[in-house]
Structure formats: C-alpha cells, structure tokens
Short mmCIF file of C-alpha atoms in Angstrom, two decimals:
data_model
loop_
_atom_site.label_atom_id
_atom_site.label_comp_id
_atom_site.label_asym_id
_atom_site.label_seq_id
_atom_site.Cartn_x
_atom_site.Cartn_y
_atom_site.Cartn_z
CA UNK A 30 -13.90 -28.42 17.43
CA UNK A 31 -11.54 -30.62 15.25
CA UNK A 32 -7.63 -29.91 16.46
CA UNK A 33 -5.94 -28.20 13.31
CA UNK A 34 -2.73 -29.93 12.00
CA UNK A 35 0.17 -27.27 12.77
CA UNK A 36 2.34 -28.75 9.91
CA UNK A 37 -0.50 -28.15 7.73
CA UNK A 38 -1.36 -24.57 9.04
CA UNK A 39 2.62 -23.90 9.18
CA UNK A 40 2.40 -24.79 5.26
CA UNK A 41 -0.75 -22.07 4.98
CA UNK A 42 1.52 -19.54 6.55
CA UNK A 43 4.44 -20.20 4.41
CA UNK A 44 1.94 -20.24 0.92
CA UNK A 45 0.69 -16.65 2.07
CA UNK A 46 4.33 -15.50 2.27
CA UNK A 47 4.96 -16.75 -0.78
CA UNK A 48 2.06 -14.76 -2.52
CA UNK A 49 3.17 -11.71 -0.96
CA UNK A 50 6.57 -12.11 -2.13
CA UNK A 51 5.44 -13.07 -5.69
CA UNK A 52 3.71 -10.15 -5.87
CA UNK A 53 6.65 -7.84 -4.86
CA UNK A 54 9.05 -9.57 -7.06
CA UNK A 55 7.11 -9.80 -10.27
CA UNK A 56 3.56 -7.95 -10.48
CA UNK A 57 4.32 -4.91 -8.64
CA UNK A 58 7.66 -3.96 -10.19
CA UNK A 59 6.58 -5.10 -13.80
CA UNK A 60 3.02 -3.45 -13.73
CA UNK A 61 3.35 -0.68 -11.46
CA UNK A 62 7.23 0.18 -11.64
CA UNK A 63 7.59 -0.31 -15.17
CA UNK A 64 10.32 -3.03 -14.83
CA UNK A 65 9.81 -5.31 -17.64
CA UNK A 66 12.83 -7.45 -17.70
CA UNK A 67 14.04 -10.03 -15.00
CA UNK A 68 17.39 -8.36 -15.02
CA UNK A 69 16.52 -4.87 -14.73
CA UNK A 70 19.77 -3.78 -16.45
CA UNK A 71 21.42 -5.27 -13.26
CA UNK A 72 23.13 -8.24 -15.07
CA UNK A 73 22.57 -12.14 -15.24
CA UNK A 74 23.02 -13.02 -11.50
CA UNK A 75 19.96 -10.64 -10.74
CA UNK A 76 17.68 -12.11 -13.29
CA UNK A 77 18.62 -15.73 -12.10
CA UNK A 78 17.96 -14.49 -8.55
CA UNK A 79 14.48 -12.80 -9.52
CA UNK A 80 13.40 -16.13 -11.39
CA UNK A 81 14.84 -18.29 -8.56
CA UNK A 82 12.37 -16.47 -6.31
CA UNK A 83 9.50 -16.28 -8.50
CA UNK A 84 9.98 -20.25 -9.19
CA UNK A 85 9.92 -20.82 -5.43
CA UNK A 86 6.88 -18.39 -4.71
CA UNK A 87 4.70 -19.38 -7.93
CA UNK A 88 3.16 -21.98 -6.30
CA UNK A 89 1.46 -19.86 -3.66
CA UNK A 90 -1.99 -19.92 -4.81
CA UNK A 91 -1.99 -23.44 -5.69
CA UNK A 92 -0.73 -24.49 -2.41
CA UNK A 93 -3.74 -22.49 -1.04
CA UNK A 94 -6.26 -24.46 -2.97
CA UNK A 95 -4.51 -27.89 -2.62
CA UNK A 96 -5.31 -27.68 1.25
CA UNK A 97 -8.78 -26.97 0.64
CA UNK A 98 -9.20 -30.06 -1.58
CA UNK A 99 -6.88 -32.22 0.80
CA UNK A 100 -9.25 -31.63 3.66
CA UNK A 101 -12.51 -31.18 1.32
CA UNK A 102 -14.68 -28.12 1.56
CA UNK A 103 -17.68 -28.72 3.14
CA UNK A 104 -19.90 -25.17 2.62
CA UNK A 105 -21.72 -23.87 5.62
CA UNK A 106 -23.35 -21.02 6.30
CA UNK A 107 -20.92 -19.95 8.71
CA UNK A 108 -18.37 -20.15 6.57
CA UNK A 109 -19.86 -17.85 3.76
CA UNK A 110 -20.70 -15.42 6.53
CA UNK A 111 -17.20 -15.63 7.88
CA UNK A 112 -15.72 -15.15 4.16
CA UNK A 113 -18.21 -12.16 3.88
CA UNK A 114 -17.26 -10.57 7.07
CA UNK A 115 -13.69 -10.63 6.30
CA UNK A 116 -14.36 -9.24 3.07
CA UNK A 117 -16.60 -6.39 4.67
CA UNK A 118 -14.26 -5.64 6.93
CA UNK A 119 -11.22 -4.92 4.93
CA UNK A 120 -12.96 -3.44 2.08
CA UNK A 121 -14.96 -0.94 4.12
CA UNK A 122 -12.18 -0.41 7.04
CA UNK A 123 -9.55 0.31 4.01
CA UNK A 124 -12.04 2.83 2.31
CA UNK A 125 -12.72 4.76 5.37
CA UNK A 126 -8.94 4.47 6.42
CA UNK A 127 -8.11 6.10 3.06
CA UNK A 128 -10.79 8.64 3.47
CA UNK A 129 -9.15 9.69 6.84
CA UNK A 130 -5.85 10.10 5.34
CA UNK A 131 -7.13 12.56 3.03
CA UNK A 132 -9.02 10.79 0.24
CA UNK A 133 -12.08 11.59 -1.22
CA UNK A 134 -15.37 9.89 -0.10
CA UNK A 135 -18.42 9.10 -2.14
CA UNK A 136 -21.22 7.17 -1.29
CA UNK A 137 -20.98 5.31 -4.44
CA UNK A 138 -17.51 3.77 -3.82
CA UNK A 139 -18.67 3.27 -0.18
CA UNK A 140 -21.63 1.10 -1.08
CA UNK A 141 -19.33 -0.82 -3.49
CA UNK A 142 -17.07 -1.61 -0.62
CA UNK A 143 -19.90 -2.90 1.39
CA UNK A 144 -21.08 -5.23 -1.63
CA UNK A 145 -17.99 -7.53 -0.69
CA UNK A 146 -18.53 -10.52 -2.89
CA UNK A 147 -19.20 -8.34 -6.03
CA UNK A 148 -16.07 -6.05 -5.70
CA UNK A 149 -13.60 -7.49 -8.28
CA UNK A 150 -10.91 -10.03 -6.87
CA UNK A 151 -10.43 -12.73 -8.99
CA UNK A 152 -9.30 -15.19 -6.26
CA UNK A 153 -11.90 -14.68 -3.83
CA UNK A 154 -14.92 -14.64 -6.39
CA UNK A 155 -13.41 -17.90 -8.11
CA UNK A 156 -13.08 -19.48 -4.43
CA UNK A 157 -16.63 -18.73 -3.54
CA UNK A 158 -17.96 -20.46 -6.80
CA UNK A 159 -15.59 -23.13 -5.52
CA UNK A 160 -16.95 -23.49 -2.15
CA UNK A 161 -20.71 -23.62 -3.85
CA UNK A 162 -19.17 -26.33 -6.54
CA UNK A 163 -17.40 -28.38 -3.78
CA UNK A 164 -20.30 -30.51 -2.84
CA UNK A 165 -20.98 -31.87 -6.57
CA UNK A 166 -16.95 -32.61 -6.86
CA UNK A 167 -16.96 -34.55 -3.59
CA UNK A 168 -19.75 -36.50 -4.65
CA UNK A 169 -18.25 -36.96 -7.80
CA UNK A 170 -15.01 -38.16 -6.01
CA UNK A 171 -16.47 -40.34 -3.61
CA UNK A 172 -18.58 -42.43 -6.24
CA UNK A 173 -15.48 -42.78 -8.46
CA UNK A 174 -12.71 -45.63 -8.36
CA UNK A 175 -9.11 -44.58 -8.04
CA UNK A 176 -8.49 -45.60 -11.79
CA UNK A 177 -11.58 -43.11 -12.69
CA UNK A 178 -10.28 -40.45 -10.42
CA UNK A 179 -7.01 -40.67 -11.86
CA UNK A 180 -8.04 -40.84 -15.41
CA UNK A 181 -10.55 -37.97 -15.14
CA UNK A 182 -8.04 -35.67 -13.43
CA UNK A 183 -5.47 -36.15 -15.73
CA UNK A 184 -7.72 -35.35 -18.81
CA UNK A 185 -8.75 -31.99 -16.93
CA UNK A 186 -5.20 -31.39 -16.22
CA UNK A 187 -4.47 -32.30 -20.17
CA UNK A 188 -7.21 -30.20 -21.60
CA UNK A 189 -6.24 -27.07 -19.46
CA UNK A 190 -2.63 -27.25 -20.60
CA UNK A 191 -3.56 -27.84 -23.97
CA UNK A 192 -6.34 -25.32 -24.51
CA UNK A 193 -5.13 -22.55 -22.16
CA UNK A 194 -1.55 -22.85 -21.32
CA UNK A 195 -0.75 -23.79 -25.22
CA UNK A 196 -3.45 -22.51 -27.35
CA UNK A 197 -4.81 -20.00 -25.11
CA UNK A 198 -8.35 -20.32 -26.11
CA UNK A 199 -10.83 -17.97 -25.31
CA UNK A 200 -13.89 -20.33 -25.31
CA UNK A 201 -12.90 -22.38 -21.98
CA UNK A 202 -13.06 -19.39 -19.86
CA UNK A 203 -9.67 -20.66 -18.04
CA UNK A 204 -8.41 -17.07 -18.16
CA UNK A 205 -4.87 -17.74 -17.83
CA UNK A 206 -5.60 -19.38 -14.61
CA UNK A 207 -7.27 -16.86 -12.96
CA UNK A 208 -10.71 -18.53 -12.83
CA UNK A 209 -12.92 -21.12 -11.15
CA UNK A 210 -12.38 -23.71 -13.63
CA UNK A 211 -8.61 -23.66 -13.10
CA UNK A 212 -8.94 -23.67 -9.09
CA UNK A 213 -11.22 -26.66 -9.45
CA UNK A 214 -8.39 -28.82 -11.26
CA UNK A 215 -6.19 -27.95 -8.46
CA UNK A 216 -8.99 -28.63 -5.83
CA UNK A 217 -9.28 -32.29 -7.48
CA UNK A 218 -5.59 -32.92 -7.38
CA UNK A 219 -5.75 -32.00 -3.51
CA UNK A 220 -8.65 -34.57 -2.99
CA UNK A 221 -6.53 -37.03 -4.96
CA UNK A 222 -3.49 -36.56 -2.93
CA UNK A 223 -5.63 -37.17 0.19
CA UNK A 224 -7.04 -40.31 -1.08
CA UNK A 225 -4.23 -41.86 -2.93
CA UNK A 226 -1.36 -39.74 -3.59
CA UNK A 227 -0.06 -39.71 0.08
CA UNK A 228 0.04 -43.34 0.04
CA UNK A 229 1.96 -43.60 -3.56
CA UNK A 230 4.45 -41.02 -2.39
CA UNK A 231 5.16 -42.92 0.92
CA UNK A 232 6.22 -45.66 -0.75
CA UNK A 233 9.23 -43.83 -2.14
CA UNK A 234 12.71 -43.59 -0.54
CA UNK A 235 12.37 -40.68 1.67
CA UNK A 236 14.83 -38.35 -0.20
CA UNK A 237 13.21 -38.46 -3.58
CA UNK A 238 10.19 -36.52 -2.81
CA UNK A 239 12.75 -33.64 -1.78
CA UNK A 240 14.76 -34.26 -4.95
CA UNK A 241 12.05 -34.14 -7.01
CA UNK A 242 10.88 -30.85 -5.65
CA UNK A 243 14.35 -29.27 -6.26
CA UNK A 244 14.34 -30.59 -9.53
CA UNK A 245 10.51 -28.72 -10.25
CA UNK A 246 11.89 -25.73 -8.98
CA UNK A 247 14.83 -25.87 -11.43
CA UNK A 248 12.39 -26.87 -14.33
CA UNK A 249 10.46 -23.55 -13.38
CA UNK A 250 13.61 -21.49 -13.32
CA UNK A 251 14.31 -22.57 -16.67
CA UNK A 252 10.79 -21.98 -18.03
CA UNK A 253 11.00 -18.61 -16.79
CA UNK A 254 13.93 -18.09 -19.53
CA UNK A 255 11.68 -19.03 -22.37
CA UNK A 256 9.14 -16.53 -24.01
CA UNK A 257 5.73 -16.49 -22.36
CA UNK A 258 3.94 -19.58 -23.53
CA UNK A 259 1.89 -20.08 -20.83
CA UNK A 260 3.66 -22.64 -19.04
CA UNK A 261 3.87 -20.88 -15.51
CA UNK A 262 0.11 -20.37 -14.91
CA UNK A 263 -1.45 -21.65 -12.00
CA UNK A 264 -3.21 -24.65 -13.50
CA UNK A 265 0.17 -25.57 -15.52
CA UNK A 266 1.06 -29.26 -14.69
CA UNK A 267 4.85 -27.72 -14.05
CA UNK A 268 3.26 -25.73 -11.40
CA UNK A 269 1.15 -28.19 -9.63
CA UNK A 270 3.54 -30.67 -9.47
CA UNK A 271 5.85 -28.50 -7.54
CA UNK A 272 3.13 -27.34 -5.33
CA UNK A 273 2.02 -30.98 -4.84
CA UNK A 274 5.56 -31.97 -3.97
CA UNK A 275 6.02 -29.22 -1.30
CA UNK A 276 2.92 -29.82 0.07
CA UNK A 277 3.88 -33.48 0.57
CA UNK A 278 6.73 -32.51 2.64
CA UNK A 279 5.07 -30.66 5.07
CA UNK A 280 2.48 -33.40 5.38
CA UNK A 281 5.29 -36.04 5.78
CA UNK A 282 6.30 -33.79 8.65
CA UNK A 283 5.39 -35.37 12.30
CA UNK A 284 2.38 -34.22 13.56
CA UNK A 285 2.61 -31.32 16.01
CA UNK A 286 0.04 -28.94 17.62
CA UNK A 287 1.29 -25.46 18.10
CA UNK A 288 -1.28 -22.95 19.43
CA UNK A 289 0.57 -19.80 17.87
CA UNK A 290 1.14 -21.16 14.58
CA UNK A 291 -2.93 -22.56 14.42
CA UNK A 292 -3.88 -18.97 15.70
CA UNK A 293 -2.06 -17.28 12.94
CA UNK A 294 -3.13 -19.85 10.18
CA UNK A 295 -6.71 -19.20 11.03
CA UNK A 296 -6.29 -15.56 9.62
CA UNK A 297 -3.84 -16.40 6.69
CA UNK A 298 -6.29 -15.45 4.17
CA UNK A 299 -6.82 -11.75 5.41
CA UNK A 300 -2.90 -11.22 4.50
CA UNK A 301 -4.16 -11.54 0.82
CA UNK A 302 -7.04 -9.44 1.17
CA UNK A 303 -5.41 -6.82 3.26
CA UNK A 304 -2.55 -6.24 0.44
CA UNK A 305 -4.31 -6.56 -2.41
CA UNK A 306 -7.84 -4.99 -1.73
CA UNK A 307 -6.92 -2.27 0.90
CA UNK A 308 -6.27 0.95 -1.18
CA UNK A 309 -4.14 2.32 1.42
CA UNK A 310 -2.18 -0.71 2.11
CA UNK A 311 -1.65 -1.41 -1.88
CA UNK A 312 -0.17 1.91 -2.41
CA UNK A 313 2.14 1.63 0.51
CA UNK A 314 3.36 -1.77 -0.75
CA UNK A 315 3.54 -0.65 -4.32
CA UNK A 316 5.35 2.68 -3.56
CA UNK A 317 7.81 1.08 -0.83
CA UNK A 318 8.80 -1.85 -3.41
CA UNK A 319 9.44 0.11 -6.33
CA UNK A 320 11.44 2.73 -4.12
CA UNK A 321 13.66 -0.06 -2.37
CA UNK A 322 14.32 -1.82 -5.65
CA UNK A 323 15.35 1.43 -7.44
CA UNK A 324 17.34 2.78 -5.10
CA UNK A 325 19.07 -0.26 -2.96
CA UNK A 326 21.32 -2.85 -4.31
CA UNK A 327 19.03 -6.21 -5.09
CA UNK A 328 20.44 -8.12 -1.85
CA UNK A 329 19.39 -5.18 0.27
CA UNK A 330 16.24 -4.67 -1.40
CA UNK A 331 15.15 -8.49 -0.73
CA UNK A 332 16.34 -8.28 3.14
CA UNK A 333 14.31 -4.79 3.51
CA UNK A 334 11.48 -6.02 1.38
CA UNK A 335 11.09 -9.53 3.39
CA UNK A 336 11.10 -7.00 6.65
CA UNK A 337 7.95 -5.08 5.06
CA UNK A 338 6.17 -8.29 3.83
CA UNK A 339 6.55 -9.76 7.61
CA UNK A 340 5.13 -6.50 9.03
CA UNK A 341 2.06 -6.44 6.24
CA UNK A 342 1.65 -10.18 7.47
CA UNK A 343 1.33 -9.09 11.11
CA UNK A 344 -0.63 -6.37 10.79
CA UNK A 345 -3.17 -8.25 8.65
CA UNK A 346 -3.49 -10.92 11.07
CA UNK A 347 -3.67 -8.41 14.10
CA UNK A 348 -6.74 -6.76 11.97
CA UNK A 349 -8.48 -10.24 11.48
CA UNK A 350 -8.49 -11.05 15.17
CA UNK A 351 -10.19 -7.59 15.79
CA UNK A 352 -12.47 -8.56 13.07
CA UNK A 353 -13.39 -11.80 14.60
CA UNK A 354 -13.93 -10.08 17.98
CA UNK A 355 -16.41 -7.76 16.35
CA UNK A 356 -18.39 -10.12 14.49
CA UNK A 357 -18.32 -13.00 17.28
CA UNK A 358 -21.95 -11.92 18.30
CA UNK A 359 -23.07 -12.63 14.48
CA UNK A 360 -21.18 -15.79 14.25
CA UNK A 361 -22.50 -16.84 17.63
CA UNK A 362 -26.49 -16.15 16.60
CA UNK A 363 -26.14 -17.60 13.14
CA UNK A 364 -24.87 -20.72 14.55
CA UNK A 365 -27.69 -21.00 16.94
CA UNK A 366 -30.47 -20.06 14.52
CA UNK A 367 -29.13 -21.85 11.56
CA UNK A 368 -26.90 -25.33 12.41
CA UNK A 369 -25.99 -25.61 8.75
#
C-alpha cells in the first residue's frame, strides 16, 4: 500500500473540522435556530467574529475535493464498495439507534436507509458522479498542454462564476455550488495545482503564499458584509483561491509520516456523514448548538462548541473503525474476486 502523506492527511482532518464549525456557526443557527443575522442582536464584534469564522471555514468542502484532484481519482470497485458500506453503516445504524431511543420504526424508512446512494445527500451523490466522471477528466488532463488546461480551467471558472454566482441561471444546474458540475471545477483546479501550480507557487518568496492566504480570508470577510450575490459559493473564485492557498501551505510543510494522523485521515469522511445524515447525531448537534448560542456568551459558546465538535469527530472516527472491522471480510473477498 502506498504510504500516505501525513501533511495532506492533516489537511484533510482540518478540512473536516472546518465543515463541522461552518455548519454550527451558520447553517444550523440560521435554518434551525431562526437566527437570521450574523450579529444576532449582540453587536458588531460578534458579527465580525462569526463572519471571520465563516470565512476561515467556508473552504472546507473545496479543500476535500482539491485533495481528490491533487492525487486524481482512479475509481475502483473497492472504492465504490467502501463508500457504500460507509453510508450503509451510518444510515442504517443511525436509523436503528433512533428507533432504540424511542423513535418510530417503519420498513419503508428502513429500506430507504439501506438504499444508501439514493438517500438525499448533495455532497455524496455529487462525489459519486465525480468518481464516475474522473477517468474522462483525467484523460483530458493527460492529453492537454499546460496552456490548454489553464485556458479551459479559467473558462470553466468564468462560466460558473458568471452564470451561477452572478446570474443564478437555472439552466446549467450548478445549484448554488451544490452539484457535481461545481465539484468538477474544483477537481480540475486540484489537478492543475499538482501538475503546474505547486511549481509556480514554489518560485514565490516563502512569505507570499501565507500573505495571499490572509488577504483572501480578509476578502471573504468583506464579502460577507455584502448582500447575498452568490460570491461565496463553493465554486466562486474567491473561495477556490483561498482553499488553494491554504492547501499549498500544507503541501509545503516538510513531508512526515505519523501513523495516528494517517489512521484518523482515512476515516475523515465519516465525520461528514455522521453529523449531517445520522438523525440522532444531527438532532443532538442542532439542539446543543442552538441552546449554547442562546444561553452563553459568544466566547464561551465557541469554546464549548469546539469541545462538542471534537467529541463528534472522535465518535465518528471510532464508529468508522468499527465499520471497517465489520466489513473487512467483504473488502477482502471483493479484492480477491475483482482485481479492479
């Protein structure tokens, strides 16, 4: 088995925590807590702090996909089975846990949980199609010159920015960034970074990438003060550039090997599945997040929710290790029967 780069696995872990914090600081408070302003009637400093947190964490999804593009996806049967068992384990296990805690059991909902790929989940379903499309994207990249790939990637980014971020067109199915067409752009940027971008960034003075990253975060903070013009979507150039710069800072770290970081990084996707798609965990996260934000000072809320998120992260990783152990015979026999 190819040795994993621990600096990249550390980046994967950081990206996962970003997604958790992003959801707590924005989505859950807004959609489930009815808190519709960043200030939340607590003044300018709280609004600035929440915008800053959001600007730091909004790149989490892009970071995940950039890693896939950087290494390139080579779809294999075992990869699809691993993804299916991951979803099956958390969907079915989560549903049975909800029933054990007093929820209603119906065979219809149980069957929907078993049909893991068809259960609504924008990222997983989009990523599944990205895996299927990756060989064609990889073939295009291999046959293109640097100039052709640069031009095509910029044109793709320009079209997504204009037709979705600025015009919000319904005909291109970008869906505000929540789509496979958006992930394809980020994947392409990841491939470009691997083939050409890192070399170009390496020529800059060592302090410039960090300075550019800080400036990109400041730009995102300022954009959060504007009306919702679609400038902070996952395929927005502002978000992509910020994620690329942070990714590069981790790439530039001296390569090292840490078994604990690698062990955690393998299961990072389980954190996303567990906290968004497992009803019991999601309800706990929503309730706890809203209660702490409503009843605590903002500083204490941030500290306590960081602890909650770390606990959710740890539980998700441990559950995934159990999943890998339970399905180990399936992985073994699949690899023996189908060497693809």
